[in-house]
mmCIF file of the C-alpha atoms, coordinates in Angstrom:
data_MODEL
# 
_entry.id   MODEL 
# 
loop_
_atom_site.group_PDB 
_atom_site.id 
_atom_site.type_symbol 
_atom_site.label_atom_id 
_atom_site.label_alt_id 
_atom_site.label_comp_id 
_atom_site.label_asym_id 
_atom_site.label_entity_id 
_atom_site.label_seq_id 
_atom_site.pdbx_PDB_ins_code 
_atom_site.Cartn_x 
_atom_site.Cartn_y 
_atom_site.Cartn_z 
_atom_site.occupancy 
_atom_site.B_iso_or_equiv 
_atom_site.pdbx_formal_charge 
_atom_site.auth_seq_id 
_atom_site.auth_comp_id 
_atom_site.auth_asym_id 
_atom_site.auth_atom_id 
_atom_site.pdbx_PDB_model_num 
ATOM 1   C CA . MET A 1 1   ? 93.724  78.325 -25.541 1.00 0.00 ? 1   MET A CA 1 
ATOM 2   C CA . LYS A 1 2   ? 96.785  79.969 -25.609 1.00 0.00 ? 2   LYS A CA 1 
ATOM 3   C CA . ILE A 1 3   ? 98.770  79.168 -29.013 1.00 0.00 ? 3   ILE A CA 1 
ATOM 4   C CA . THR A 1 4   ? 102.094 79.920 -29.400 1.00 0.00 ? 4   THR A CA 1 
ATOM 5   C CA . ASN A 1 5   ? 103.471 79.714 -32.744 1.00 0.00 ? 5   ASN A CA 1 
ATOM 6   C CA . ASP A 1 6   ? 107.167 80.474 -34.147 1.00 0.00 ? 6   ASP A CA 1 
ATOM 7   C CA . PRO A 1 7   ? 106.339 81.056 -37.736 1.00 0.00 ? 7   PRO A CA 1 
ATOM 8   C CA . SER A 1 8   ? 109.985 79.711 -38.902 1.00 0.00 ? 8   SER A CA 1 
ATOM 9   C CA . VAL A 1 9   ? 108.258 76.390 -37.553 1.00 0.00 ? 9   VAL A CA 1 
ATOM 10  C CA . CYS A 1 10  ? 104.880 76.400 -38.841 1.00 0.00 ? 10  CYS A CA 1 
ATOM 11  C CA . ASP A 1 11  ? 103.983 78.875 -41.021 1.00 0.00 ? 11  ASP A CA 1 
ATOM 12  C CA . ARG A 1 12  ? 99.719  78.978 -40.030 1.00 0.00 ? 12  ARG A CA 1 
ATOM 13  C CA . ILE A 1 13  ? 98.585  77.399 -36.806 1.00 0.00 ? 13  ILE A CA 1 
ATOM 14  C CA . VAL A 1 14  ? 94.367  77.562 -37.187 1.00 0.00 ? 14  VAL A CA 1 
ATOM 15  C CA . ALA A 1 15  ? 92.747  76.336 -34.339 1.00 0.00 ? 15  ALA A CA 1 
ATOM 16  C CA . VAL A 1 16  ? 88.818  75.858 -33.172 1.00 0.00 ? 16  VAL A CA 1 
ATOM 17  C CA . LYS A 1 17  ? 88.051  74.995 -29.551 1.00 0.00 ? 17  LYS A CA 1 
ATOM 18  C CA . LEU A 1 18  ? 84.768  72.221 -30.107 1.00 0.00 ? 18  LEU A CA 1 
ATOM 19  C CA . GLU A 1 19  ? 82.625  71.397 -27.026 1.00 0.00 ? 19  GLU A CA 1 
ATOM 20  C CA . ASN A 1 20  ? 80.214  68.764 -26.385 1.00 0.00 ? 20  ASN A CA 1 
ATOM 21  C CA . ILE A 1 21  ? 81.824  66.419 -29.138 1.00 0.00 ? 21  ILE A CA 1 
ATOM 22  C CA . SER A 1 22  ? 80.740  62.434 -27.978 1.00 0.00 ? 22  SER A CA 1 
ATOM 23  C CA . ILE A 1 23  ? 83.345  59.964 -29.283 1.00 0.00 ? 23  ILE A CA 1 
ATOM 24  C CA . THR A 1 24  ? 81.960  57.619 -31.758 1.00 0.00 ? 24  THR A CA 1 
ATOM 25  C CA . ASN A 1 25  ? 82.626  54.885 -34.670 1.00 0.00 ? 25  ASN A CA 1 
ATOM 26  C CA . SER A 1 26  ? 82.954  56.596 -38.032 1.00 0.00 ? 26  SER A CA 1 
ATOM 27  C CA . PRO A 1 27  ? 80.264  55.990 -40.120 1.00 0.00 ? 27  PRO A CA 1 
ATOM 28  C CA . GLN A 1 28  ? 81.520  53.034 -42.436 1.00 0.00 ? 28  GLN A CA 1 
ATOM 29  C CA . TRP A 1 29  ? 82.160  54.383 -45.771 1.00 0.00 ? 29  TRP A CA 1 
ATOM 30  C CA . MET A 1 30  ? 84.586  56.700 -43.967 1.00 0.00 ? 30  MET A CA 1 
ATOM 31  C CA . GLN A 1 31  ? 86.159  53.327 -42.387 1.00 0.00 ? 31  GLN A CA 1 
ATOM 32  C CA . GLN A 1 32  ? 86.188  51.929 -45.816 1.00 0.00 ? 32  GLN A CA 1 
ATOM 33  C CA . ARG A 1 33  ? 88.464  54.631 -47.038 1.00 0.00 ? 33  ARG A CA 1 
ATOM 34  C CA . LEU A 1 34  ? 90.635  54.708 -44.929 1.00 0.00 ? 34  LEU A CA 1 
ATOM 35  C CA . LEU A 1 35  ? 91.961  51.137 -44.611 1.00 0.00 ? 35  LEU A CA 1 
ATOM 36  C CA . GLN A 1 36  ? 91.835  51.882 -48.384 1.00 0.00 ? 36  GLN A CA 1 
ATOM 37  C CA . VAL A 1 37  ? 94.752  53.921 -47.489 1.00 0.00 ? 37  VAL A CA 1 
ATOM 38  C CA . GLY A 1 38  ? 95.691  51.995 -45.009 1.00 0.00 ? 38  GLY A CA 1 
ATOM 39  C CA . GLN A 1 39  ? 95.227  54.224 -42.325 1.00 0.00 ? 39  GLN A CA 1 
ATOM 40  C CA . ARG A 1 40  ? 94.082  52.254 -39.313 1.00 0.00 ? 40  ARG A CA 1 
ATOM 41  C CA . PRO A 1 41  ? 90.016  53.175 -38.184 1.00 0.00 ? 41  PRO A CA 1 
ATOM 42  C CA . LEU A 1 42  ? 89.769  54.940 -34.376 1.00 0.00 ? 42  LEU A CA 1 
ATOM 43  C CA . ASN A 1 43  ? 87.113  57.045 -33.833 1.00 0.00 ? 43  ASN A CA 1 
ATOM 44  C CA . ASN A 1 44  ? 85.178  59.357 -35.392 1.00 0.00 ? 44  ASN A CA 1 
ATOM 45  C CA . VAL A 1 45  ? 87.144  62.676 -34.433 1.00 0.00 ? 45  VAL A CA 1 
ATOM 46  C CA . ILE A 1 46  ? 90.712  60.978 -35.315 1.00 0.00 ? 46  ILE A CA 1 
ATOM 47  C CA . ASP A 1 47  ? 88.756  59.863 -38.253 1.00 0.00 ? 47  ASP A CA 1 
ATOM 48  C CA . ILE A 1 48  ? 87.632  62.933 -39.223 1.00 0.00 ? 48  ILE A CA 1 
ATOM 49  C CA . THR A 1 49  ? 91.302  64.418 -39.437 1.00 0.00 ? 49  THR A CA 1 
ATOM 50  C CA . ASN A 1 50  ? 92.383  61.827 -41.296 1.00 0.00 ? 50  ASN A CA 1 
ATOM 51  C CA . TYR A 1 51  ? 90.450  61.850 -43.735 1.00 0.00 ? 51  TYR A CA 1 
ATOM 52  C CA . VAL A 1 52  ? 90.629  65.208 -44.736 1.00 0.00 ? 52  VAL A CA 1 
ATOM 53  C CA . MET A 1 53  ? 94.266  65.224 -44.739 1.00 0.00 ? 53  MET A CA 1 
ATOM 54  C CA . TRP A 1 54  ? 94.317  62.032 -46.879 1.00 0.00 ? 54  TRP A CA 1 
ATOM 55  C CA . GLU A 1 55  ? 91.684  64.268 -49.158 1.00 0.00 ? 55  GLU A CA 1 
ATOM 56  C CA . THR A 1 56  ? 93.437  67.730 -49.450 1.00 0.00 ? 56  THR A CA 1 
ATOM 57  C CA . GLY A 1 57  ? 96.812  66.319 -48.588 1.00 0.00 ? 57  GLY A CA 1 
ATOM 58  C CA . HIS A 1 58  ? 96.808  68.909 -45.698 1.00 0.00 ? 58  HIS A CA 1 
ATOM 59  C CA . PRO A 1 59  ? 97.819  67.717 -42.380 1.00 0.00 ? 59  PRO A CA 1 
ATOM 60  C CA . ILE A 1 60  ? 95.388  68.422 -39.092 1.00 0.00 ? 60  ILE A CA 1 
ATOM 61  C CA . HIS A 1 61  ? 95.210  67.065 -35.849 1.00 0.00 ? 61  HIS A CA 1 
ATOM 62  C CA . ALA A 1 62  ? 92.530  67.545 -32.971 1.00 0.00 ? 62  ALA A CA 1 
ATOM 63  C CA . PHE A 1 63  ? 93.376  67.507 -29.085 1.00 0.00 ? 63  PHE A CA 1 
ATOM 64  C CA . ASP A 1 64  ? 91.412  66.391 -26.113 1.00 0.00 ? 64  ASP A CA 1 
ATOM 65  C CA . TYR A 1 65  ? 91.195  69.988 -24.369 1.00 0.00 ? 65  TYR A CA 1 
ATOM 66  C CA . ASP A 1 66  ? 90.464  67.904 -21.517 1.00 0.00 ? 66  ASP A CA 1 
ATOM 67  C CA . LYS A 1 67  ? 93.841  66.134 -21.544 1.00 0.00 ? 67  LYS A CA 1 
ATOM 68  C CA . LEU A 1 68  ? 96.815  69.140 -22.418 1.00 0.00 ? 68  LEU A CA 1 
ATOM 69  C CA . LYS A 1 69  ? 97.488  69.174 -18.883 1.00 0.00 ? 69  LYS A CA 1 
ATOM 70  C CA . GLY A 1 70  ? 99.032  73.502 -20.046 1.00 0.00 ? 70  GLY A CA 1 
ATOM 71  C CA . LYS A 1 71  ? 95.630  74.534 -21.496 1.00 0.00 ? 71  LYS A CA 1 
ATOM 72  C CA . GLN A 1 72  ? 98.244  75.509 -24.252 1.00 0.00 ? 72  GLN A CA 1 
ATOM 73  C CA . ILE A 1 73  ? 100.114 74.588 -27.757 1.00 0.00 ? 73  ILE A CA 1 
ATOM 74  C CA . ILE A 1 74  ? 102.868 75.880 -28.746 1.00 0.00 ? 74  ILE A CA 1 
ATOM 75  C CA . ILE A 1 75  ? 104.719 74.640 -31.777 1.00 0.00 ? 75  ILE A CA 1 
ATOM 76  C CA . ARG A 1 76  ? 108.390 73.788 -32.169 1.00 0.00 ? 76  ARG A CA 1 
ATOM 77  C CA . THR A 1 77  ? 111.375 72.016 -32.369 1.00 0.00 ? 77  THR A CA 1 
ATOM 78  C CA . ALA A 1 78  ? 112.058 69.177 -30.405 1.00 0.00 ? 78  ALA A CA 1 
ATOM 79  C CA . LYS A 1 79  ? 115.158 68.280 -28.802 1.00 0.00 ? 79  LYS A CA 1 
ATOM 80  C CA . LYS A 1 80  ? 117.184 65.046 -28.873 1.00 0.00 ? 80  LYS A CA 1 
ATOM 81  C CA . GLY A 1 81  ? 115.421 62.421 -26.775 1.00 0.00 ? 81  GLY A CA 1 
ATOM 82  C CA . GLU A 1 82  ? 112.543 63.572 -26.304 1.00 0.00 ? 82  GLU A CA 1 
ATOM 83  C CA . SER A 1 83  ? 109.739 60.762 -25.328 1.00 0.00 ? 83  SER A CA 1 
ATOM 84  C CA . PHE A 1 84  ? 105.856 60.821 -27.050 1.00 0.00 ? 84  PHE A CA 1 
ATOM 85  C CA . THR A 1 85  ? 103.839 58.520 -27.115 1.00 0.00 ? 85  THR A CA 1 
ATOM 86  C CA . THR A 1 86  ? 101.711 58.053 -30.510 1.00 0.00 ? 86  THR A CA 1 
ATOM 87  C CA . LEU A 1 87  ? 97.605  57.325 -30.696 1.00 0.00 ? 87  LEU A CA 1 
ATOM 88  C CA . ASP A 1 88  ? 98.653  53.577 -31.581 1.00 0.00 ? 88  ASP A CA 1 
ATOM 89  C CA . ASN A 1 89  ? 100.565 53.609 -27.843 1.00 0.00 ? 89  ASN A CA 1 
ATOM 90  C CA . LYS A 1 90  ? 103.609 53.523 -29.082 1.00 0.00 ? 90  LYS A CA 1 
ATOM 91  C CA . THR A 1 91  ? 106.394 55.470 -27.991 1.00 0.00 ? 91  THR A CA 1 
ATOM 92  C CA . TYR A 1 92  ? 108.663 57.204 -29.869 1.00 0.00 ? 92  TYR A CA 1 
ATOM 93  C CA . ASN A 1 93  ? 112.917 59.219 -29.026 1.00 0.00 ? 93  ASN A CA 1 
ATOM 94  C CA . THR A 1 94  ? 113.157 62.485 -30.888 1.00 0.00 ? 94  THR A CA 1 
ATOM 95  C CA . VAL A 1 95  ? 116.491 62.864 -32.001 1.00 0.00 ? 95  VAL A CA 1 
ATOM 96  C CA . GLY A 1 96  ? 115.563 67.365 -32.599 1.00 0.00 ? 96  GLY A CA 1 
ATOM 97  C CA . GLY A 1 97  ? 114.818 69.283 -35.073 1.00 0.00 ? 97  GLY A CA 1 
ATOM 98  C CA . GLU A 1 98  ? 110.895 67.786 -35.139 1.00 0.00 ? 98  GLU A CA 1 
ATOM 99  C CA . VAL A 1 99  ? 108.364 70.102 -35.348 1.00 0.00 ? 99  VAL A CA 1 
ATOM 100 C CA . VAL A 1 100 ? 106.428 69.076 -32.341 1.00 0.00 ? 100 VAL A CA 1 
ATOM 101 C CA . PHE A 1 101 ? 103.604 69.994 -29.978 1.00 0.00 ? 101 PHE A CA 1 
ATOM 102 C CA . ASP A 1 102 ? 103.583 70.955 -26.218 1.00 0.00 ? 102 ASP A CA 1 
ATOM 103 C CA . ASP A 1 103 ? 101.230 71.886 -24.489 1.00 0.00 ? 103 ASP A CA 1 
ATOM 104 C CA . GLY A 1 104 ? 103.243 73.704 -21.511 1.00 0.00 ? 104 GLY A CA 1 
ATOM 105 C CA . THR A 1 105 ? 104.040 70.767 -19.455 1.00 0.00 ? 105 THR A CA 1 
ATOM 106 C CA . GLY A 1 106 ? 105.851 68.400 -22.486 1.00 0.00 ? 106 GLY A CA 1 
ATOM 107 C CA . THR A 1 107 ? 105.516 67.174 -26.504 1.00 0.00 ? 107 THR A CA 1 
ATOM 108 C CA . ILE A 1 108 ? 102.109 65.644 -26.834 1.00 0.00 ? 108 ILE A CA 1 
# 
C-alpha cells in the first residue's frame, strides 16, 4: 500500500497491514475501561486502537483495507468544506487546515 505523508503535517506515520482479522466484541474488561473514560466500545479492532490511545496518549487508527477505494493513504491538510462520516455515522464538514487521511478518492 502506498502512503504519502507531508512531514510538516505529520512528523511520523507507521503502518502495518494485518490480514485474516475477525471483527468481534472486545473483552469485557476493555469495554469497561473504555466506558470509564467516556469512550463507547464498538468492536475489538476499534476498541484496541482507542484503548492504546487512552493508555499511551498516542493516537492510532485502523482502516479496513478492503474499503480504501484508492488503496492508498495520504496524510494532508483539509480544504474548507470537505465532508467525512465518522464511525458513529455522523457527517462533519472541515473548516480547512485539519489533518485528514485520504484514500486517493477523498477524505476517509
